[in-house]
Amino acid sequence: MSKNIIVAIDGPAASGKSTAAKRLAKALGFLYLDTGAMYRAITYTVLKKNIFDNLEKIFELVKNLELKLKFEDGVTRVFVDGEEVTNQIRTPEVSGKVSEISRIPEVRAEMVKLQRKLAEQGDLVAEGRDITTVVFPEADVKIFMTASLDERARRRFKEHQERGEQVTYEEVKENLVKRDKIDSSREVSPLRKAEDAVELDTTNLSVDEELQRMIELVNKARK
Ligand code: DC
């Protein structure tokens, strides 16, 4: 049996990774993995249990919790110990704290283990911050996705509005700047472009153009 194909996508917050990765996975019939959802689910649970300042308890939590992602009809449904937290993990509260939780090495180690396991199940499109550099450095296709800060803030603000959440454009933009800074400067697995990753700036690309470019990259890798 030939080995599974892995498409790895990294990029800053709201650069369009999730939309692009989902559409690519659907077009090719690959599995889809939103690794940010995993760090968000841990963060949500840490906040709910009120253990944000207790590293020992956070270690214990990540070792013992049961995290499940189900990709259905274009949505990643997320379950923690059987409870669905799909909507709860996207709130401004969780966005405000997720970079602090995902910089903890022990949290990352557990998540990376789970992410690699999934790649054994079939061809995969995975997106996050360290997918091309740490989780799957040997991926068949490696993409670094970017977009201007204003475009990213606009996209994320629209998502919050669609969910009826009370947050201003300025707050959204500030959160993106803050997260990008922490995500790119942390010691363990910082966000950076892998040398052999293809950079895709989506600021002025339609989602269809984006998809087309990615399919071309996959076809090239398959040859
Ligand atoms: O992709 P996202 O915005 O949902 O990710 C939420 C946070 O999770 C992001 O600010 C940093 C962290 N993250 C990470 O550290 N490594 C990943 N592979 C994916 C996300």
Tab-separated table of C-alpha atoms and ligand atoms in Angstrom:
chain	number	residue	atom	x	y	z
A	1	MET	CA	0.000	0.000	0.000
A	2	SER	CA	1.346	3.442	-0.866
A	3	LYS	CA	1.856	5.856	2.009
A	4	ASN	CA	-0.789	8.426	2.919
A	5	ILE	CA	-0.477	11.879	1.401
A	6	ILE	CA	-0.110	14.759	3.859
A	7	VAL	CA	-0.839	18.387	2.993
A	8	ALA	CA	0.473	20.650	5.786
A	9	ILE	CA	-0.657	24.264	6.081
A	10	ASP	CA	0.613	26.883	8.540
A	11	GLY	CA	-0.017	30.585	8.859
A	12	PRO	CA	-1.028	33.362	11.233
A	13	ALA	CA	-4.475	33.700	12.808
A	14	ALA	CA	-7.331	34.193	10.322
A	15	SER	CA	-5.077	33.896	7.275
A	16	GLY	CA	-7.662	31.654	5.626
A	17	LYS	CA	-6.109	28.302	6.546
A	18	SER	CA	-9.283	26.669	7.819
A	19	THR	CA	-11.459	27.640	4.870
A	20	ALA	CA	-8.778	26.614	2.395
A	21	ALA	CA	-7.903	23.360	4.157
A	22	LYS	CA	-11.547	22.314	4.498
A	23	ARG	CA	-12.288	22.965	0.851
A	24	LEU	CA	-9.157	21.154	-0.260
A	25	ALA	CA	-9.956	18.137	1.929
A	26	LYS	CA	-13.474	18.014	0.534
A	27	ALA	CA	-12.317	18.353	-3.082
A	28	LEU	CA	-9.766	15.550	-2.714
A	29	GLY	CA	-11.647	13.301	-0.285
A	30	PHE	CA	-8.901	13.679	2.342
A	31	LEU	CA	-9.310	13.823	6.126
A	32	TYR	CA	-9.177	17.337	7.584
A	33	LEU	CA	-7.463	18.312	10.824
A	34	ASP	CA	-7.923	21.717	12.466
A	35	THR	CA	-5.167	21.663	15.102
A	36	GLY	CA	-6.128	25.122	16.399
A	37	ALA	CA	-9.453	23.591	17.472
A	38	MET	CA	-7.506	21.184	19.680
A	39	TYR	CA	-5.627	23.992	21.466
A	40	ARG	CA	-8.887	25.916	21.759
A	41	ALA	CA	-10.648	22.922	23.313
A	42	ILE	CA	-7.911	22.588	25.948
A	43	THR	CA	-8.082	26.339	26.636
A	44	TYR	CA	-11.862	26.274	26.983
A	45	THR	CA	-11.622	23.390	29.458
A	46	VAL	CA	-8.835	25.066	31.446
A	47	LEU	CA	-10.944	28.236	31.766
A	48	LYS	CA	-14.062	26.282	32.668
A	49	LYS	CA	-12.220	24.375	35.395
A	50	ASN	CA	-10.627	27.606	36.580
A	51	ILE	CA	-7.084	26.183	36.479
A	52	PHE	CA	-5.451	28.747	34.140
A	53	ASP	CA	-2.735	29.563	36.697
A	54	ASN	CA	-2.100	25.990	37.793
A	55	LEU	CA	0.415	24.281	35.505
A	56	GLU	CA	0.301	20.975	37.370
A	57	LYS	CA	-3.448	20.761	36.912
A	58	ILE	CA	-3.122	21.718	33.227
A	59	PHE	CA	-0.590	18.886	32.683
A	60	GLU	CA	-2.921	16.444	34.389
A	61	LEU	CA	-5.836	17.659	32.282
A	62	VAL	CA	-4.117	17.278	28.883
A	63	LYS	CA	-2.906	13.783	29.795
A	64	ASN	CA	-6.342	12.591	30.819
A	65	LEU	CA	-8.936	14.372	28.747
A	66	GLU	CA	-10.597	12.679	25.818
A	67	LEU	CA	-10.527	14.988	22.818
A	68	LYS	CA	-12.490	14.086	19.706
A	69	LEU	CA	-12.841	15.996	16.443
A	70	LYS	CA	-15.512	15.048	13.931
A	71	PHE	CA	-15.487	16.790	10.571
A	72	GLU	CA	-19.071	16.797	9.281
A	73	ASP	CA	-20.711	18.946	6.582
A	74	GLY	CA	-17.867	21.447	6.530
A	75	VAL	CA	-17.791	21.889	10.318
A	76	THR	CA	-15.289	20.485	12.809
A	77	ARG	CA	-17.354	19.333	15.762
A	78	VAL	CA	-15.277	19.206	18.922
A	79	PHE	CA	-15.956	17.034	21.974
A	80	VAL	CA	-14.179	17.083	25.322
A	81	ASP	CA	-14.910	14.066	27.527
A	82	GLY	CA	-18.094	13.492	25.543
A	83	GLU	CA	-19.376	17.085	25.832
A	84	GLU	CA	-19.734	19.052	22.590
A	85	VAL	CA	-17.827	22.362	22.755
A	86	THR	CA	-17.869	23.301	19.042
A	87	ASN	CA	-19.228	26.825	19.568
A	88	GLN	CA	-17.683	27.487	22.978
A	89	ILE	CA	-14.109	27.182	21.653
A	90	ARG	CA	-14.494	30.155	19.241
A	91	THR	CA	-15.499	32.846	21.749
A	92	PRO	CA	-13.380	35.987	22.307
A	93	GLU	CA	-12.570	34.668	25.829
A	94	VAL	CA	-10.980	31.522	24.436
A	95	SER	CA	-9.250	33.460	21.614
A	96	GLY	CA	-7.832	35.780	24.266
A	97	LYS	CA	-6.154	32.955	26.205
A	98	VAL	CA	-5.377	30.219	23.678
A	99	SER	CA	-1.876	31.445	22.831
A	100	GLU	CA	-0.906	31.283	26.527
A	101	ILE	CA	-2.015	27.671	26.764
A	102	SER	CA	-0.526	26.580	23.450
A	103	ARG	CA	2.924	27.857	24.372
A	104	ILE	CA	3.186	25.218	27.151
A	105	PRO	CA	5.550	22.465	25.890
A	106	GLU	CA	3.730	19.620	27.692
A	107	VAL	CA	0.433	20.661	26.106
A	108	ARG	CA	2.051	20.708	22.649
A	109	ALA	CA	3.686	17.306	23.118
A	110	GLU	CA	0.326	15.669	23.839
A	111	MET	CA	-1.398	17.402	20.924
A	112	VAL	CA	1.351	16.493	18.441
A	113	LYS	CA	1.018	12.820	19.448
A	114	LEU	CA	-2.705	12.910	18.674
A	115	GLN	CA	-2.140	14.755	15.382
A	116	ARG	CA	0.401	12.198	14.133
A	117	LYS	CA	-1.945	9.351	15.016
A	118	LEU	CA	-4.607	10.796	12.774
A	119	ALA	CA	-2.259	10.786	9.791
A	120	GLU	CA	-2.156	6.982	10.027
A	121	GLN	CA	-5.847	6.850	9.178
A	122	GLY	CA	-5.674	8.205	5.628
A	123	ASP	CA	-4.682	11.060	3.323
A	124	LEU	CA	-4.809	14.256	5.349
A	125	VAL	CA	-4.959	18.043	5.135
A	126	ALA	CA	-3.756	19.479	8.467
A	127	GLU	CA	-3.518	23.150	9.398
A	128	GLY	CA	-2.067	25.110	12.304
A	129	ARG	CA	1.145	26.866	13.335
A	130	ASP	CA	3.759	24.096	13.495
A	131	ILE	CA	2.410	21.572	11.019
A	132	THR	CA	5.004	22.136	8.277
A	133	THR	CA	7.888	22.536	10.738
A	134	VAL	CA	7.312	20.126	13.630
A	135	VAL	CA	4.300	17.856	13.266
A	136	PHE	CA	4.796	16.780	9.637
A	137	PRO	CA	8.128	18.199	8.390
A	138	GLU	CA	8.141	15.483	5.695
A	139	ALA	CA	4.673	16.382	4.385
A	140	ASP	CA	4.152	15.937	0.622
A	141	VAL	CA	2.853	19.511	0.250
A	142	LYS	CA	3.795	22.356	2.604
A	143	ILE	CA	2.002	25.693	2.426
A	144	PHE	CA	2.546	28.895	4.402
A	145	MET	CA	-0.621	30.956	4.128
A	146	THR	CA	-0.669	34.693	4.721
A	147	ALA	CA	-2.999	37.685	4.268
A	148	SER	CA	-2.762	41.327	5.293
A	149	LEU	CA	-3.644	42.164	8.907
A	150	ASP	CA	-6.675	44.227	7.854
A	151	GLU	CA	-8.023	41.463	5.671
A	152	ARG	CA	-7.538	38.915	8.444
A	153	ALA	CA	-9.251	41.162	11.007
A	154	ARG	CA	-12.137	41.740	8.611
A	155	ARG	CA	-12.633	37.994	8.087
A	156	ARG	CA	-12.511	37.155	11.787
A	157	PHE	CA	-14.790	40.078	12.734
A	158	LYS	CA	-17.369	38.835	10.228
A	159	GLU	CA	-17.292	35.376	11.796
A	160	HIS	CA	-17.934	36.830	15.262
A	161	GLN	CA	-20.786	38.935	13.894
A	162	GLU	CA	-22.350	35.920	12.226
A	163	ARG	CA	-22.346	34.130	15.571
A	164	GLY	CA	-23.942	37.202	17.196
A	165	GLU	CA	-20.952	37.856	19.475
A	166	GLN	CA	-20.380	41.307	20.927
A	167	VAL	CA	-16.893	42.315	19.867
A	168	THR	CA	-15.542	45.307	17.960
A	169	TYR	CA	-13.367	45.251	14.841
A	170	GLU	CA	-10.578	46.939	16.832
A	171	GLU	CA	-10.725	44.274	19.538
A	172	VAL	CA	-10.537	41.525	16.935
A	173	LYS	CA	-7.550	43.181	15.285
A	174	GLU	CA	-5.790	43.635	18.620
A	175	ASN	CA	-6.328	39.982	19.471
A	176	LEU	CA	-4.811	38.909	16.136
A	177	VAL	CA	-1.734	41.089	16.661
A	178	LYS	CA	-1.272	39.796	20.197
A	179	ARG	CA	-1.698	36.144	19.217
A	180	ASP	CA	0.611	36.415	16.206
A	181	LYS	CA	3.262	37.903	18.458
A	182	ILE	CA	3.032	35.144	21.078
A	183	ASP	CA	2.652	32.365	18.471
A	184	SER	CA	5.699	33.552	16.506
A	185	SER	CA	7.996	34.314	19.407
A	186	ARG	CA	7.380	31.381	21.746
A	187	GLU	CA	10.315	29.063	22.411
A	188	VAL	CA	8.635	25.805	21.471
A	189	SER	CA	7.447	25.347	17.880
A	190	PRO	CA	7.020	29.020	16.974
A	191	LEU	CA	5.041	29.940	13.882
A	192	ARG	CA	7.502	30.386	11.044
A	193	LYS	CA	7.656	29.611	7.363
A	194	ALA	CA	9.442	26.319	6.705
A	195	GLU	CA	12.199	26.810	4.133
A	196	ASP	CA	10.575	24.411	1.694
A	197	ALA	CA	6.998	25.676	2.185
A	198	VAL	CA	5.225	27.492	-0.632
A	199	GLU	CA	3.930	30.900	0.458
A	200	LEU	CA	0.342	31.632	-0.531
A	201	ASP	CA	-0.893	35.190	0.082
A	202	THR	CA	-4.688	35.052	0.100
A	203	THR	CA	-5.362	38.794	0.543
A	204	ASN	CA	-6.559	39.206	-3.019
A	205	LEU	CA	-7.404	35.632	-3.917
A	206	SER	CA	-10.925	34.276	-4.126
A	207	VAL	CA	-11.553	30.995	-2.313
A	208	ASP	CA	-11.796	29.262	-5.694
A	209	GLU	CA	-8.444	30.627	-6.860
A	210	GLU	CA	-6.936	29.530	-3.565
A	211	LEU	CA	-8.327	26.026	-3.984
A	212	GLN	CA	-7.031	25.834	-7.554
A	213	ARG	CA	-3.501	26.773	-6.479
A	214	MET	CA	-3.524	24.161	-3.741
A	215	ILE	CA	-4.837	21.412	-6.012
A	216	GLU	CA	-2.025	22.216	-8.467
A	217	LEU	CA	0.512	21.785	-5.653
A	218	VAL	CA	-0.978	18.426	-4.647
A	219	ASN	CA	-1.016	17.196	-8.254
A	220	LYS	CA	2.613	18.206	-8.665
A	221	ALA	CA	3.564	16.305	-5.500
A	222	ARG	CA	1.707	13.208	-6.652
A	223	LYS	CA	3.714	12.943	-9.878
B	1	DC	O1	-5.948	28.429	14.104
B	1	DC	P1	-6.591	29.051	15.362
B	1	DC	O2	-6.632	30.548	15.320
B	1	DC	O3	-7.901	28.427	15.700
B	1	DC	O4	-5.570	28.641	16.531
B	1	DC	C1	-5.773	29.036	17.863
B	1	DC	C2	-4.441	29.139	18.603
B	1	DC	O5	-3.903	27.829	18.801
B	1	DC	C3	-3.352	29.940	17.923
B	1	DC	O6	-3.379	31.301	18.307
B	1	DC	C4	-2.082	29.266	18.387
B	1	DC	C5	-2.488	27.866	18.718
B	1	DC	N1	-2.043	26.860	17.752
B	1	DC	C6	-0.772	26.378	17.892
B	1	DC	O7	-0.035	26.843	18.761
B	1	DC	N2	-0.320	25.387	17.075
B	1	DC	C7	-1.111	24.877	16.125
B	1	DC	N3	-0.646	23.899	15.350
B	1	DC	C8	-2.418	25.395	15.941
B	1	DC	C9	-2.848	26.408	16.773
